[in-house]
Amino acid sequence: MRPEDLETNMLRQQILSGDLKTVVLDIDPDNIDVARMKFCADVISRGGLVCFPTETVYGLGADAFNEAAVENIFAAKGRPSDNPLIVHICDTDMTEQVASLNDAQRAAVQKLGEAFWPGPLTVIVNKSPAIPAAVTCGLDTVGVRMPDHPVARELIRLSRPIAAPSANLSGRPSPSRARHVQEDLCGRVDVIISGGDARVGVESTVLDVTGEVPVILRPGAVTREEIAEVLGACDEADWKKPADVDGKPRSPGMKYRHYSPKAEVVIYDGSDPAERRAAMARDGNEYAARGLNVGILTTDEGLEAFGDGFAVLTLGSSRNLPELTHSLFARLREFDERKTDVVLAEAIPEEGMGDAFMNRLYRAAGGTVVDIR
Ligand code: TXA
Ligand code: MG
């Protein structure tokens, strides 16, 4: 037996015998270990659960065509059974395996794929009958995405399309680092691939192309302006009011309180940064006087506005939107580690990627905003 097979054979036996509940495997995206990758694909093909890195956040994957395996995803995450999963593919042609595209959808997928795949865009299209109802929670549409990460794409290439939500416990901030996945899912999945930090740090843009005009159901790194340039038009669901006209949320995921650290999060909005920060410091002092551990989430530019009484974390320079977005979920988890009771967080303008940032922060805060005007 080759030495590289020895390791994976041992791991396989340990999993099968129940001795090892979760294997954590390092895989370097710049130098992919073929034997380890094959081992992971084998776990998927046997109906197991493998957490893998993508450019947005880590995913919790199973064979998209294996209904029992997909049901295990919901159990491992504690995910509500009416919140559908995204199916991950590794080339545009694979869309036809998971979707029943009409002409308009095929044209849209073609254009969007050329412009944004591989990348942080999920497209909602009509589902193929081959995709089990467990993936889509009974909907007749399916979300399809081609991740821009060599490990994710190799895993899909060696397996089949992979159904995967973000690899966090339901309700917790999404995992932008392997360590976050381990914190939430050790003992609940078969394998966690550790493949470095996610580049983007928030989940993909979810775009519904089944209607007349394409609609963004969840903002992400691919912006409304960029999509409109490719498709001619693009609407965005008002994520502050997720209910549709008939009272049903358009994207089932939008009705749940999400991304929440254990602390209460309060957003401070308002056009004058100095006034906004003064209000945060004043309220922070009040919370602290009541014996609460107070966290402040700000940018490099805001650091000086806050004294020693608080746990002050910065997301980076306010001029660097991708940097702010990249560290958001990691910072929310850090506040938990510091046993913070309440986090006062600075809003940023909802423009470009700022839309995705504020969507996640808003949901972490359960919609609690203090407006300083
Ligand atoms: O970046 C991402 O999208 C990550 C990585 C792992 O690819 N995945 C992710 O999956 O964020 P999840 O399950 O955490 O979020 C999927 C979102 C949910 O809000 C869900 O409601 C929505 O996509 N969704 C999935 N299928 C849908 C469908 N058929 N119609 C409407 N919304 C759908
Ligand atoms: Mg999620």
XYZ file of C-alpha atoms and ligand atoms in Angstrom:
407
model
C 0.000 0.000 0.000
C 1.226 3.513 -0.782
C 1.986 5.610 2.308
C -0.555 8.267 1.338
C -3.281 5.599 1.188
C -2.280 4.298 4.594
C -3.440 7.486 6.296
C -6.799 7.669 4.565
C -7.431 3.937 5.042
C -6.809 4.316 8.751
C -9.142 7.289 8.931
C -11.817 5.387 7.026
C -11.618 2.470 9.440
C -11.785 4.769 12.436
C -14.900 6.467 11.064
C -16.593 3.170 10.152
C -15.865 1.692 13.583
C -17.237 4.792 15.296
C -13.903 5.439 17.089
C -13.516 8.816 15.467
C -16.561 11.025 15.106
C -15.017 13.866 13.125
C -11.790 13.859 11.103
C -10.126 17.248 10.662
C -7.976 17.234 7.514
C -5.611 20.005 6.427
C -5.711 20.544 2.666
C -3.593 23.333 1.203
C -5.577 25.023 -1.612
C -2.307 25.845 -3.414
C -1.023 22.279 -3.252
C -3.976 19.905 -3.054
C -3.291 16.514 -1.456
C -4.897 14.090 -3.899
C -5.221 11.150 -1.482
C -6.945 13.277 1.158
C -9.230 14.778 -1.478
C -10.210 11.298 -2.718
C -10.894 10.240 0.842
C -13.310 13.185 1.256
C -15.059 12.394 -2.040
C -15.407 8.795 -0.886
C -17.059 9.930 2.356
C -19.523 12.021 0.302
C -20.304 9.133 -2.059
C -21.069 6.883 0.938
C -23.626 9.398 2.174
C -21.372 11.180 4.690
C -21.034 14.855 5.606
C -17.908 16.841 4.669
C -17.287 20.493 5.587
C -15.214 22.283 2.962
C -13.827 25.766 2.336
C -15.307 28.071 -0.296
C -14.437 31.679 -1.109
C -17.536 32.968 0.759
C -17.831 30.843 3.914
C -17.275 27.162 4.735
C -19.996 24.769 3.519
C -21.434 21.583 5.082
C -21.730 19.241 2.124
C -23.498 16.026 1.149
C -24.255 14.295 -2.164
C -27.112 16.401 -3.577
C -28.833 13.312 -5.023
C -28.769 11.325 -1.753
C -31.907 12.224 0.191
C -30.896 10.534 3.451
C -27.504 12.275 3.417
C -29.175 15.625 2.764
C -31.526 15.043 5.703
C -28.461 14.510 7.892
C -27.281 18.031 6.996
C -30.422 19.480 8.590
C -29.901 17.342 11.710
C -26.196 18.242 12.036
C -26.898 21.985 11.823
C -30.196 22.017 13.703
C -31.589 23.729 10.614
C -35.340 24.359 10.238
C -36.748 21.890 7.707
C -38.266 24.623 5.520
C -35.003 26.402 4.648
C -33.661 24.999 1.338
C -30.030 24.243 0.479
C -27.816 25.501 -2.344
C -26.450 22.909 -4.793
C -22.775 23.416 -5.669
C -21.405 22.577 -9.113
C -17.951 22.794 -10.708
C -18.770 23.669 -14.313
C -21.674 25.516 -15.920
C -22.891 22.440 -17.845
C -23.543 20.702 -14.523
C -26.476 23.103 -14.026
C -28.488 20.851 -16.367
C -28.041 17.912 -13.951
C -29.731 19.769 -11.118
C -32.109 22.155 -12.897
C -34.888 21.996 -15.500
C -34.109 25.266 -17.237
C -36.538 26.986 -19.553
C -35.073 29.088 -22.390
C -35.070 32.335 -20.417
C -33.382 30.693 -17.422
C -30.808 28.994 -19.655
C -29.914 32.328 -21.244
C -29.656 34.001 -17.829
C -27.478 31.219 -16.387
C -25.225 31.388 -19.434
C -24.673 35.137 -19.075
C -24.378 35.098 -15.302
C -22.046 32.110 -15.411
C -19.731 33.819 -17.867
C -19.665 36.987 -15.785
C -19.582 35.670 -12.218
C -18.811 31.913 -12.038
C -16.850 30.569 -10.389
C -17.792 33.068 -7.704
C -20.134 34.282 -4.960
C -23.428 34.129 -6.877
C -26.269 31.618 -6.365
C -28.915 31.471 -9.078
C -32.455 30.248 -8.308
C -33.936 28.274 -11.227
C -36.522 25.501 -11.770
C -35.361 22.292 -10.133
C -34.747 18.987 -11.860
C -36.856 16.015 -10.670
C -33.531 14.283 -9.926
C -32.953 16.637 -6.992
C -34.663 15.229 -3.898
C -37.336 17.307 -2.173
C -35.165 17.413 0.976
C -32.703 19.746 -0.802
C -35.319 22.324 -1.810
C -37.700 21.709 1.111
C -40.444 20.894 -1.355
C -40.005 24.032 -3.491
C -39.988 23.554 -7.271
C -36.930 25.799 -7.560
C -33.296 25.150 -6.657
C -30.315 27.387 -5.852
C -27.194 26.650 -7.929
C -23.695 28.005 -7.348
C -20.167 27.360 -8.616
C -17.735 28.237 -5.802
C -14.408 29.883 -6.561
C -12.193 27.695 -4.415
C -9.882 24.951 -5.679
C -10.677 22.564 -2.804
C -14.443 22.980 -3.195
C -14.288 22.482 -6.939
C -12.030 19.438 -6.694
C -14.386 17.858 -4.142
C -17.341 18.378 -6.496
C -15.339 17.151 -9.502
C -14.464 13.913 -7.677
C -18.069 13.455 -6.480
C -21.288 14.871 -7.944
C -23.145 18.116 -7.328
C -22.969 18.821 -3.585
C -25.790 20.277 -1.495
C -24.374 22.550 1.187
C -25.535 25.250 3.571
C -23.030 27.291 5.545
C -21.132 25.059 8.017
C -22.356 26.659 11.239
C -24.933 25.610 13.814
C -28.215 27.155 12.753
C -28.496 30.722 14.041
C -24.762 31.160 14.749
C -22.556 33.512 12.698
C -21.466 31.823 9.444
C -17.980 30.253 9.465
C -15.290 32.174 7.614
C -12.492 30.091 9.196
C -11.999 26.344 9.711
C -11.810 26.962 13.461
C -15.389 28.288 13.412
C -16.565 25.046 11.774
C -14.759 22.984 14.394
C -16.341 25.023 17.202
C -19.838 24.366 15.868
C -19.745 20.955 14.179
C -17.085 18.684 15.733
C -18.841 15.439 16.590
C -21.698 16.223 14.198
C -20.052 15.639 10.788
C -17.637 13.070 9.349
C -14.929 15.349 7.983
C -13.897 18.987 8.352
C -11.430 20.141 5.695
C -9.236 22.920 7.023
C -8.271 24.958 3.964
C -7.564 28.486 5.140
C -9.708 31.571 5.713
C -12.583 32.346 3.350
C -11.665 35.280 1.111
C -15.070 37.018 0.976
C -16.330 36.219 4.483
C -20.110 36.504 3.849
C -22.358 34.152 1.891
C -23.108 34.413 -1.825
C -25.605 36.757 -3.453
C -28.838 34.784 -4.010
C -30.527 35.802 -7.273
C -33.936 34.515 -8.377
C -34.203 34.389 -12.188
C -37.516 32.497 -12.372
C -39.654 35.653 -12.781
C -39.893 38.488 -15.329
C -37.213 40.569 -13.622
C -34.301 39.005 -11.718
C -34.530 39.643 -7.963
C -31.805 39.557 -5.318
C -33.147 37.602 -2.340
C -29.925 37.877 -0.317
C -27.220 40.487 -1.037
C -23.594 39.359 -1.332
C -20.299 40.233 -2.960
C -21.841 40.261 -6.448
C -23.821 43.505 -6.357
C -27.136 44.573 -7.863
C -25.337 47.047 -10.136
C -23.045 44.313 -11.490
C -25.979 41.976 -12.186
C -28.031 44.734 -13.840
C -25.104 45.384 -16.156
C -25.157 41.744 -17.307
C -28.925 41.081 -17.400
C -30.224 44.580 -18.187
C -32.261 44.829 -14.971
C -32.138 43.634 -11.383
C -34.465 44.215 -8.425
C -33.698 43.593 -4.810
C -36.087 42.276 -2.178
C -36.311 44.686 0.756
C -34.472 42.625 3.334
C -35.700 44.779 6.174
C -39.218 43.546 5.332
C -38.699 39.970 4.163
C -42.414 39.134 3.775
C -43.753 38.951 0.240
C -47.189 40.407 -0.714
C -48.939 37.192 0.311
C -47.075 37.195 3.614
C -44.725 34.369 2.634
C -40.992 35.150 2.741
C -39.478 34.986 -0.742
C -36.316 33.361 0.457
C -37.139 31.052 3.321
C -33.778 31.803 4.941
C -34.706 35.443 5.405
C -37.324 34.899 8.072
C -34.980 33.435 10.663
C -32.933 35.419 13.139
C -29.487 34.754 11.869
C -25.796 35.184 12.331
C -26.308 35.946 15.972
C -23.583 35.889 18.554
C -24.785 35.123 22.074
C -24.608 38.836 22.874
C -27.376 41.303 22.040
C -26.302 43.416 19.068
C -27.432 47.042 18.652
C -26.655 48.976 15.459
C -25.846 52.706 15.585
C -26.684 54.509 12.370
C -26.465 58.164 11.371
C -24.547 60.314 8.945
C -22.139 62.000 11.391
C -19.480 59.522 12.572
C -18.450 61.623 15.598
C -22.033 61.891 16.874
C -22.665 58.230 16.231
C -19.610 57.195 18.218
C -20.381 59.626 21.031
C -23.819 58.006 21.385
C -22.242 54.532 21.407
C -19.748 55.556 24.124
C -22.488 57.185 26.204
C -24.829 54.162 25.970
C -21.877 51.811 26.453
C -21.010 53.505 29.736
C -24.604 53.144 30.845
C -24.642 49.410 30.082
C -21.295 48.994 31.847
C -22.606 50.824 34.931
C -25.370 48.189 35.049
C -22.686 45.498 35.215
C -22.818 44.315 31.605
C -19.782 43.393 29.487
C -19.881 45.866 26.614
C -18.402 45.276 23.173
C -17.845 47.946 20.532
C -17.663 46.992 16.848
C -16.107 49.814 14.881
C -13.585 50.658 12.156
C -9.952 51.816 12.408
C -11.194 55.393 12.113
C -13.447 54.963 15.176
C -10.945 53.351 17.559
C -9.991 56.556 19.375
C -13.573 57.407 20.280
C -13.798 54.613 22.869
C -12.193 54.271 26.309
C -10.833 51.271 28.193
C -14.104 50.128 29.730
C -15.154 48.214 26.614
C -13.978 45.343 24.422
C -13.301 47.374 21.267
C -12.832 45.418 18.022
C -12.175 46.938 14.614
C -13.227 45.478 11.265
C -10.491 47.377 9.408
C -10.425 50.653 7.550
C -13.841 52.117 6.693
C -12.420 52.859 3.246
C -11.927 49.145 2.579
C -15.374 47.544 2.236
C -14.182 44.035 1.339
C -11.975 44.070 4.450
C -14.886 45.116 6.705
C -17.105 42.413 5.244
C -14.366 39.795 5.443
C -13.999 40.130 9.238
C -17.630 40.677 10.287
C -18.558 37.099 11.266
C -15.148 36.426 12.833
C -15.507 39.520 15.054
C -19.031 38.524 16.131
C -17.618 35.186 17.269
C -14.751 36.922 19.091
C -17.250 38.861 21.182
C -18.704 35.532 22.315
C -15.269 34.300 23.320
C -14.903 37.444 25.431
C -18.270 36.784 27.070
C -19.670 40.084 25.843
C -23.295 40.780 26.868
C -24.077 43.601 24.473
C -22.333 44.692 21.252
C -22.765 48.240 19.976
C -21.973 48.189 16.265
C -21.403 51.021 13.816
C -23.467 51.019 10.624
C -21.840 51.610 7.237
C -23.541 52.977 4.085
C -25.672 50.332 2.296
C -23.917 50.844 -1.027
C -22.218 48.196 -3.159
C -20.968 45.444 -0.844
C -22.110 47.596 2.096
C -25.575 46.185 1.338
C -24.436 42.618 2.122
C -22.550 43.816 5.211
C -25.563 45.679 6.629
C -27.931 42.812 5.779
C -25.862 40.433 7.955
C -25.352 42.970 10.756
C -29.055 43.852 10.733
C -29.997 40.204 11.114
C -27.433 39.641 13.870
C -29.072 42.570 15.669
C -32.568 41.185 15.120
C -33.367 44.547 13.509
C -32.435 46.725 16.529
C -31.149 50.067 15.209
C -30.505 53.311 17.091
C -30.719 56.164 14.614
C -28.580 59.202 15.505
C -29.832 62.046 13.283
O -21.956 31.404 -0.053
C -22.882 30.623 0.152
O -23.977 30.719 -0.447
C -22.663 29.513 1.179
C -21.552 28.603 0.663
C -21.367 27.383 1.525
O -21.798 28.274 -0.677
N -23.872 28.779 1.398
C -24.921 29.303 2.103
O -25.976 28.429 2.276
O -24.925 30.426 2.539
P -27.149 28.698 3.329
O -27.911 27.448 3.336
O -26.573 29.141 4.608
O -28.024 29.810 2.669
C -28.804 29.519 1.518
C -29.807 30.622 1.285
C -30.919 30.595 2.308
O -31.270 31.924 2.640
C -32.042 29.896 1.535
O -33.312 30.242 2.012
C -31.804 30.392 0.125
O -30.398 30.436 -0.006
N -32.342 29.457 -0.862
C -31.883 28.229 -1.202
N -32.652 27.659 -2.136
C -33.633 28.533 -2.406
C -34.769 28.528 -3.284
N -35.041 27.478 -4.058
N -35.559 29.617 -3.298
C -35.297 30.696 -2.524
N -34.246 30.760 -1.671
C -33.434 29.695 -1.594
Mg -26.367 29.867 6.479
